[in-house]
Short mmCIF file of C-alpha atoms and ligand atoms in Angstrom, two decimals:
data_model
loop_
_atom_site.label_atom_id
_atom_site.label_comp_id
_atom_site.label_asym_id
_atom_site.label_seq_id
_atom_site.Cartn_x
_atom_site.Cartn_y
_atom_site.Cartn_z
CA UNK A 81 70.84 103.00 99.53
CA UNK A 82 68.65 100.68 97.47
CA UNK A 83 70.32 97.36 96.66
CA UNK A 84 69.67 95.53 93.41
CA UNK A 85 69.70 91.77 93.92
CA UNK A 86 70.30 89.43 90.97
CA UNK A 87 70.35 85.63 90.88
CA UNK A 88 72.81 84.21 88.37
CA UNK A 89 72.73 80.74 86.88
CA UNK A 90 76.29 79.36 86.96
CA UNK A 91 75.76 77.83 83.51
CA UNK A 92 74.86 81.16 81.97
CA UNK A 93 76.67 83.94 83.77
CA UNK A 94 77.05 86.38 80.90
CA UNK A 95 74.01 88.37 81.68
CA UNK A 96 73.09 92.04 81.80
CA UNK A 97 73.29 91.80 85.58
CA UNK A 98 77.01 91.01 85.39
CA UNK A 99 77.60 93.91 82.97
CA UNK A 100 75.68 96.22 85.28
CA UNK A 101 77.69 95.04 88.30
CA UNK A 102 80.96 95.67 86.43
CA UNK A 103 79.78 99.18 85.53
CA UNK A 104 78.94 99.81 89.20
CA UNK A 105 82.49 98.82 90.18
CA UNK A 106 83.95 101.14 87.51
CA UNK A 107 81.76 104.00 88.75
CA UNK A 108 82.96 103.60 92.34
CA UNK A 109 80.13 101.50 93.81
CA UNK A 110 79.99 98.26 95.80
CA UNK A 111 79.08 94.77 94.55
CA UNK A 112 78.67 91.53 96.48
CA UNK A 113 79.71 88.52 94.43
CA UNK A 114 80.31 84.79 94.95
CA UNK A 115 83.80 83.31 95.12
CA UNK A 116 84.79 79.69 95.74
CA UNK A 117 85.59 80.53 99.41
CA UNK A 118 82.83 82.85 100.71
CA UNK A 119 80.81 85.73 99.23
CA UNK A 120 82.90 88.91 98.86
CA UNK A 121 81.98 92.60 99.12
CA UNK A 122 83.92 94.31 96.35
CA UNK A 123 84.90 97.76 95.12
CA UNK A 124 87.57 99.22 92.80
CA UNK A 125 90.87 98.48 94.60
CA UNK A 126 92.59 101.39 92.87
CA UNK A 127 90.26 104.06 94.20
CA UNK A 128 90.31 105.03 97.87
CA UNK A 129 86.78 106.45 97.91
CA UNK A 130 85.34 103.23 96.51
CA UNK A 131 87.30 101.23 99.06
CA UNK A 132 86.03 103.34 101.95
CA UNK A 133 82.49 102.23 101.04
CA UNK A 134 83.46 98.62 101.81
CA UNK A 135 84.52 99.50 105.35
CA UNK A 136 81.33 101.51 105.82
CA UNK A 137 79.02 98.75 104.59
CA UNK A 138 80.60 96.09 106.81
CA UNK A 139 81.33 98.24 109.84
CA UNK A 140 84.90 96.98 109.42
CA UNK A 141 87.69 98.62 111.47
CA UNK A 142 89.88 100.64 109.10
CA UNK A 143 93.08 98.98 110.37
CA UNK A 144 92.00 95.62 108.92
CA UNK A 145 93.46 95.41 105.38
CA UNK A 146 91.60 94.00 102.39
CA UNK A 147 92.46 91.28 99.91
CA UNK A 148 92.80 92.45 96.29
CA UNK A 149 91.21 90.08 93.76
CA UNK A 150 92.67 89.90 90.27
CA UNK A 151 91.80 88.07 87.07
CA UNK A 152 95.12 88.15 85.19
CA UNK A 153 98.88 88.63 85.57
CA UNK A 154 98.97 92.19 84.27
CA UNK A 155 96.80 93.16 87.22
CA UNK A 156 99.17 91.35 89.56
CA UNK A 157 102.19 93.19 88.16
CA UNK A 158 100.37 96.50 88.44
CA UNK A 159 99.59 95.89 92.14
CA UNK A 160 102.99 94.70 93.36
CA UNK A 161 106.13 96.74 93.92
CA UNK A 162 108.69 93.92 93.71
CA UNK A 163 109.83 91.33 91.16
CA UNK A 164 108.03 87.99 91.41
CA UNK A 165 110.14 85.72 93.62
CA UNK A 166 110.67 82.06 92.81
CA UNK A 167 108.42 81.04 95.72
CA UNK A 168 105.66 83.34 94.51
CA UNK A 169 105.91 81.91 91.00
CA UNK A 170 105.63 78.39 92.36
CA UNK A 171 102.61 79.20 94.52
CA UNK A 172 100.90 80.96 91.65
CA UNK A 173 101.56 78.06 89.30
CA UNK A 174 100.13 75.50 91.74
CA UNK A 175 97.32 77.32 93.47
CA UNK A 176 95.95 80.15 91.28
CA UNK A 177 93.20 80.54 90.49
CA UNK A 178 92.26 79.31 93.96
CA UNK A 179 91.86 79.98 97.68
CA UNK A 180 95.40 81.21 98.36
CA UNK A 181 96.20 84.84 99.20
CA UNK A 182 99.84 85.91 98.88
CA UNK A 183 101.36 88.95 100.60
CA UNK A 184 103.54 91.15 98.33
CA UNK A 185 105.25 94.54 98.62
CA UNK A 186 102.66 96.96 97.35
CA UNK A 187 103.01 99.22 94.33
CA UNK A 188 102.18 102.93 94.33
CA UNK A 189 98.97 102.13 92.46
CA UNK A 190 97.38 100.57 95.56
CA UNK A 191 95.93 103.17 97.93
CA UNK A 192 96.85 102.90 101.60
CA UNK A 193 93.17 102.45 102.54
CA UNK A 194 93.30 98.98 100.97
CA UNK A 195 96.32 97.88 103.00
CA UNK A 196 95.44 99.74 106.21
CA UNK A 197 98.67 101.70 105.86
CA UNK A 198 100.92 98.62 105.48
CA UNK A 199 103.51 98.63 102.70
CA UNK A 200 102.39 95.13 101.73
CA UNK A 201 99.31 94.06 99.80
CA UNK A 202 97.36 90.77 99.95
CA UNK A 203 96.44 89.40 96.51
CA UNK A 204 94.58 86.41 95.14
CA UNK A 205 93.04 85.15 91.92
CA UNK A 206 89.70 83.50 92.77
CA UNK A 207 88.59 80.25 91.16
CA UNK A 208 85.03 81.20 90.38
CA UNK A 209 83.65 82.07 86.95
CA UNK A 210 81.40 84.86 88.21
CA UNK A 211 84.15 86.46 90.30
CA UNK A 212 86.73 86.25 87.50
CA UNK A 213 84.30 87.54 84.94
CA UNK A 214 83.26 90.47 87.15
CA UNK A 215 86.91 91.50 87.65
CA UNK A 216 87.64 91.10 83.93
CA UNK A 217 84.62 93.14 82.88
CA UNK A 218 85.35 95.83 85.48
CA UNK A 219 88.89 96.11 84.13
CA UNK A 220 90.28 96.85 87.60
CA UNK A 221 91.42 94.73 90.56
CA UNK A 222 88.64 94.38 93.14
CA UNK A 223 89.29 94.76 96.86
CA UNK A 224 86.91 92.45 98.66
CA UNK A 225 86.59 91.20 102.22
CA UNK A 226 83.92 88.69 103.19
CA UNK A 227 80.44 90.13 102.68
CA UNK A 228 79.24 89.89 106.28
CA UNK A 229 78.69 92.54 108.93
CA UNK A 230 82.02 92.70 110.77
CA UNK A 231 82.24 90.08 113.51
CA UNK A 232 79.56 87.76 112.10
CA UNK A 233 80.25 84.43 110.38
CA UNK A 234 81.30 84.85 106.75
CA UNK A 235 78.51 84.36 104.20
CA UNK A 236 78.49 81.13 102.24
CA UNK A 237 74.88 81.19 100.99
CA UNK A 238 72.77 83.82 99.18
CA UNK A 239 70.42 84.09 102.17
CA UNK A 240 73.38 85.04 104.41
CA UNK A 241 74.30 88.05 102.25
CA UNK A 242 70.72 89.11 101.82
CA UNK A 243 70.23 88.95 105.59
CA UNK A 244 73.33 91.07 106.34
CA UNK A 245 73.72 93.41 103.41
CA UNK A 246 70.52 94.49 101.67
CA UNK A 247 70.49 98.30 101.42
CA UNK A 248 74.15 98.54 102.42
CA UNK A 249 75.63 97.92 98.94
CA UNK A 250 74.69 98.77 95.34
CA UNK A 251 74.42 95.29 93.83
CA UNK A 252 74.26 91.72 95.13
CA UNK A 253 75.04 88.89 92.69
CA UNK A 254 73.75 85.60 94.09
CA UNK A 255 74.25 82.08 92.93
CA UNK A 256 74.52 78.77 94.81
CA UNK A 257 76.33 78.16 98.11
CA UNK A 258 80.09 78.65 97.94
CA UNK A 259 82.14 75.52 97.31
CA UNK A 260 84.96 75.73 99.87
CA UNK A 261 83.10 77.53 102.66
CA UNK A 262 86.05 79.01 104.59
CA UNK A 263 88.14 81.97 103.47
CA UNK A 264 91.43 81.82 101.60
CA UNK A 265 94.72 80.84 103.21
CA UNK A 266 96.93 83.92 103.70
CA UNK A 267 100.67 83.28 103.27
CA UNK A 268 103.67 85.54 103.80
CA UNK A 269 106.69 84.44 101.76
CA UNK A 270 108.92 87.41 102.49
CA UNK A 271 111.02 85.61 105.14
CA UNK A 272 113.33 82.59 104.95
CA UNK A 273 110.49 80.20 105.89
CA UNK A 274 107.03 80.82 104.42
CA UNK A 275 104.49 81.66 107.12
CA UNK A 276 100.76 80.98 107.08
CA UNK A 277 99.07 84.02 108.64
CA UNK A 278 95.57 82.61 108.29
CA UNK A 279 94.71 78.96 107.60
CA UNK A 280 92.10 78.60 104.84
CA UNK A 281 91.06 76.86 101.65
CA UNK A 282 94.57 75.74 100.63
CA UNK A 283 95.84 73.35 103.31
CA UNK A 284 99.16 73.43 105.15
CA UNK A 285 99.80 69.91 103.80
CA UNK A 286 99.39 71.16 100.20
CA UNK A 287 101.65 74.16 100.82
CA UNK A 288 104.37 71.97 102.32
CA UNK A 289 104.23 69.67 99.32
CA UNK A 290 105.03 72.61 97.05
CA UNK A 291 107.34 74.76 99.22
CA UNK A 292 108.90 72.31 101.69
CA UNK A 293 109.10 73.90 105.11
CA UNK A 294 106.11 76.14 105.97
CA UNK A 295 105.27 77.49 109.43
CA UNK A 296 102.02 78.73 110.91
CA UNK A 297 101.87 82.10 112.72
CA UNK A 298 101.75 81.20 116.42
CA UNK A 299 98.97 83.67 117.18
CA UNK A 300 96.57 81.25 115.50
CA UNK A 301 96.82 78.99 118.55
CA UNK A 302 97.49 81.57 121.25
CA UNK A 303 94.90 84.30 121.68
CA UNK A 304 97.38 86.45 123.70
CA UNK A 305 99.93 86.85 120.89
CA UNK A 306 99.58 89.76 118.45
CA UNK A 307 99.00 88.27 115.00
CA UNK A 308 101.10 89.28 112.00
CA UNK A 309 97.90 89.60 110.00
CA UNK A 310 95.97 92.56 111.45
CA UNK A 311 92.50 91.11 110.82
CA UNK A 312 93.24 88.01 112.87
CA UNK A 313 93.07 89.96 116.11
CA UNK A 314 89.36 90.71 115.88
CA UNK A 315 86.48 88.73 117.33
CA UNK A 316 85.02 87.00 114.35
CA UNK A 317 82.57 84.41 113.16
CA UNK A 318 80.65 84.75 116.38
CA UNK A 319 77.15 83.34 116.69
CA UNK A 320 74.88 85.26 119.08
CA UNK A 321 75.05 82.62 121.83
CA UNK A 322 78.24 81.97 123.79
CA UNK A 323 80.05 78.89 122.51
CA UNK A 324 82.48 76.42 124.08
CA UNK A 325 84.58 73.82 122.27
CA UNK A 326 85.04 70.45 123.96
CA UNK A 327 88.25 68.65 122.97
CA UNK A 328 89.62 65.23 123.91
CA UNK A 329 88.77 61.55 123.47
CA UNK A 330 85.48 60.90 121.69
CA UNK A 331 83.65 59.27 124.60
CA UNK A 332 84.76 61.85 127.14
CA UNK A 333 83.78 64.69 124.81
CA UNK A 334 80.29 63.27 124.44
CA UNK A 335 79.93 62.75 128.21
CA UNK A 336 81.07 66.30 128.92
CA UNK A 337 78.73 67.85 126.38
CA UNK A 338 75.79 65.83 127.73
CA UNK A 339 76.66 66.83 131.31
CA UNK A 340 77.01 70.54 130.47
CA UNK A 341 73.93 70.56 128.27
CA UNK A 342 71.74 68.93 130.93
CA UNK A 343 72.79 71.55 133.47
CA UNK A 344 71.82 74.36 131.11
CA UNK A 345 68.56 72.69 130.12
CA UNK A 346 67.63 72.24 133.78
CA UNK A 347 68.04 75.99 134.14
CA UNK A 348 65.49 76.41 131.36
CA UNK A 349 68.02 77.35 128.68
CA UNK A 350 68.01 76.23 125.04
CA UNK A 351 71.18 74.30 124.16
CA UNK A 352 72.76 73.91 120.72
CA UNK A 353 75.25 71.14 119.96
CA UNK A 354 77.64 71.33 117.00
CA UNK A 355 78.73 67.83 116.08
CA UNK A 356 79.45 65.40 113.22
CA UNK A 357 77.15 62.92 111.45
CA UNK A 358 78.56 59.93 113.34
CA UNK A 359 77.62 61.45 116.74
CA UNK A 360 74.47 63.41 116.12
CA UNK A 361 72.11 60.74 117.50
CA UNK A 362 73.75 61.15 120.93
CA UNK A 363 72.33 64.59 121.57
CA UNK A 364 68.63 64.01 120.91
CA UNK A 365 67.43 66.31 123.70
CA UNK A 366 69.08 69.40 122.23
CA UNK A 367 69.26 71.49 119.04
CA UNK A 368 71.79 69.45 117.06
CA UNK A 369 73.60 70.59 113.91
CA UNK A 370 76.11 68.36 112.13
CA UNK A 371 78.87 69.75 109.92
CA UNK A 372 79.19 66.41 108.06
CA UNK A 373 81.19 63.23 108.48
CA UNK A 374 84.13 63.37 110.88
CA UNK A 375 86.25 61.81 108.12
CA UNK A 376 85.72 64.74 105.77
CA UNK A 377 87.17 68.16 106.61
CA UNK A 378 85.95 69.51 103.23
CA UNK A 379 82.37 69.02 104.36
CA UNK A 380 83.11 70.64 107.72
CA UNK A 381 84.52 73.72 105.96
CA UNK A 382 81.59 73.83 103.55
CA UNK A 383 79.01 73.68 106.36
CA UNK A 384 80.54 75.52 109.32
CA UNK A 385 79.42 79.12 108.79
CA UNK A 386 75.90 78.09 107.83
CA UNK A 387 75.73 76.00 111.02
CA UNK A 388 76.80 78.97 113.15
CA UNK A 389 74.15 81.17 111.56
CA UNK A 390 71.57 78.39 111.97
CA UNK A 391 72.10 78.47 115.75
CA UNK A 392 71.21 82.18 115.66
CA UNK A 393 67.95 81.30 113.91
CA UNK A 394 67.21 78.59 116.47
CA UNK A 395 67.80 81.21 119.16
CA UNK A 396 69.83 78.90 121.37
CA UNK A 397 71.25 80.30 124.62
CA UNK A 398 74.50 78.37 124.58
CA UNK A 399 76.44 76.24 122.06
CA UNK A 400 78.69 73.25 122.80
CA UNK A 401 80.88 72.18 119.90
CA UNK A 402 82.91 69.01 119.44
CA UNK A 403 86.47 69.78 118.36
CA UNK A 404 87.43 68.18 115.05
CA UNK A 405 90.85 66.98 113.88
CA UNK A 406 93.13 69.79 112.64
CA UNK A 407 94.37 67.95 109.57
CA UNK A 408 93.77 69.37 106.07
CA UNK A 409 90.85 71.85 106.07
CA UNK A 410 90.29 70.95 109.74
CA UNK A 411 93.00 73.50 110.63
CA UNK A 412 90.97 76.35 109.09
CA UNK A 413 87.70 75.00 110.50
CA UNK A 414 89.08 74.75 114.04
CA UNK A 415 90.63 78.24 113.71
CA UNK A 416 87.19 79.67 112.86
CA UNK A 417 85.52 77.63 115.62
CA UNK A 418 88.04 78.82 118.21
CA UNK A 419 87.43 82.42 117.24
CA UNK A 420 83.68 81.91 117.25
CA UNK A 421 84.08 80.55 120.79
CA UNK A 422 86.42 83.34 121.89
CA UNK A 423 89.03 80.58 122.48
CA UNK A 424 86.83 79.00 125.16
CA UNK A 425 88.13 75.40 124.94
CA UNK A 426 87.35 72.74 127.55
CA UNK A 427 89.87 69.89 127.50
CA UNK A 428 88.59 66.52 128.74
P1 AMP B 112 88.79 89.04 104.81
O1 AMP B 112 88.91 89.97 103.67
O2 AMP B 112 87.69 89.38 105.74
O3 AMP B 112 88.83 87.63 104.38
O4 AMP B 112 90.12 89.29 105.64
C1 AMP B 112 91.35 89.51 104.97
C2 AMP B 112 92.47 88.95 105.78
O5 AMP B 112 93.70 89.17 105.09
C3 AMP B 112 92.58 89.60 107.15
O6 AMP B 112 92.87 88.62 108.12
C4 AMP B 112 93.75 90.55 106.94
O7 AMP B 112 94.45 90.83 108.13
C5 AMP B 112 94.61 89.80 105.95
N1 AMP B 112 95.49 90.72 105.20
C6 AMP B 112 95.13 91.58 104.23
N2 AMP B 112 96.18 92.30 103.82
C7 AMP B 112 97.24 91.91 104.55
C8 AMP B 112 98.62 92.28 104.59
N3 AMP B 112 99.10 93.20 103.78
N4 AMP B 112 99.42 91.66 105.48
C9 AMP B 112 98.93 90.69 106.29
N5 AMP B 112 97.63 90.29 106.30
C10 AMP B 112 96.80 90.89 105.44
MG1 MG B 113 86.10 88.41 106.87
#
């Protein structure tokens, strides 16, 4: 398959390229497009054949359901098989368009390939002009997972999608790096207490402000527990090198990373250290990447996936990462880091 790659200027998105991409979606093809979270790999959510092309392009297991992206409320009502609950209305009013995915009972219009056979469907309205405009012009909801090869870090920059996906999809629409940098928060509001199935771009603190009590699915912390969200069970976000997270007091963390790194270097191995701006000078002997100031979890989210891919480019043999605080977007960042490290956490 030959992929057409277009670069869009955010100030002037109404181009022929966007019209062409929308036509490709309508005709059953695949389009990669930017969203505020990460780049998505989209196809017509109402057509099972189109949807199967997404799984093929990513090498995604077919039991991992997709998120359906919509641009207006008529699309939402078409996709869901239940009346809008009060909680759903509140979440929609506060967080859409934005990085929040809500689980609903699915309507008959959504093929089972989208939901991996579940009777629920995950839906969100993205907060990105290109994404919204593509959905609007296509005239159909777009099913779209992150546009990476399954298992790799999600793509947040045009070069990431080009690297993974050229000749695997029909069209790639590129623009700048994505704003948020981690995927959407997935929330299940069907029970008494709303449950976060995947932490993401909308924080637990923000959700609690709007809904009151909100819990987090325990599998997010415990790798042994089967998650309620099927996709959470897979190895994900993994850089090529094995990675360990070091967690504890700041001084002890630094000492431990220096000790471990020296051992590996003495063996002739190339060591990568994932840290924050305030600490990066400490690791001068190694390949150091900072994800921003330790005070700013937005920066960490924005930079994390690029940092993980950067270590691949540097061809390091092992990565030691400082744990960051799990407040605000730090919860989503640490969730991705833990998965990237296969839950290999060293407490000091
Ligand atoms: P991605 O599209 O790669 O960002 O992944 C989508 C995430 O949403 C995965 O973790 C899925 O398991 C989750 N998801 C999609 N549909 C559902 C659903 N109906 N119920 C629970 N989780 C879902
Ligand atoms: Mg993904």
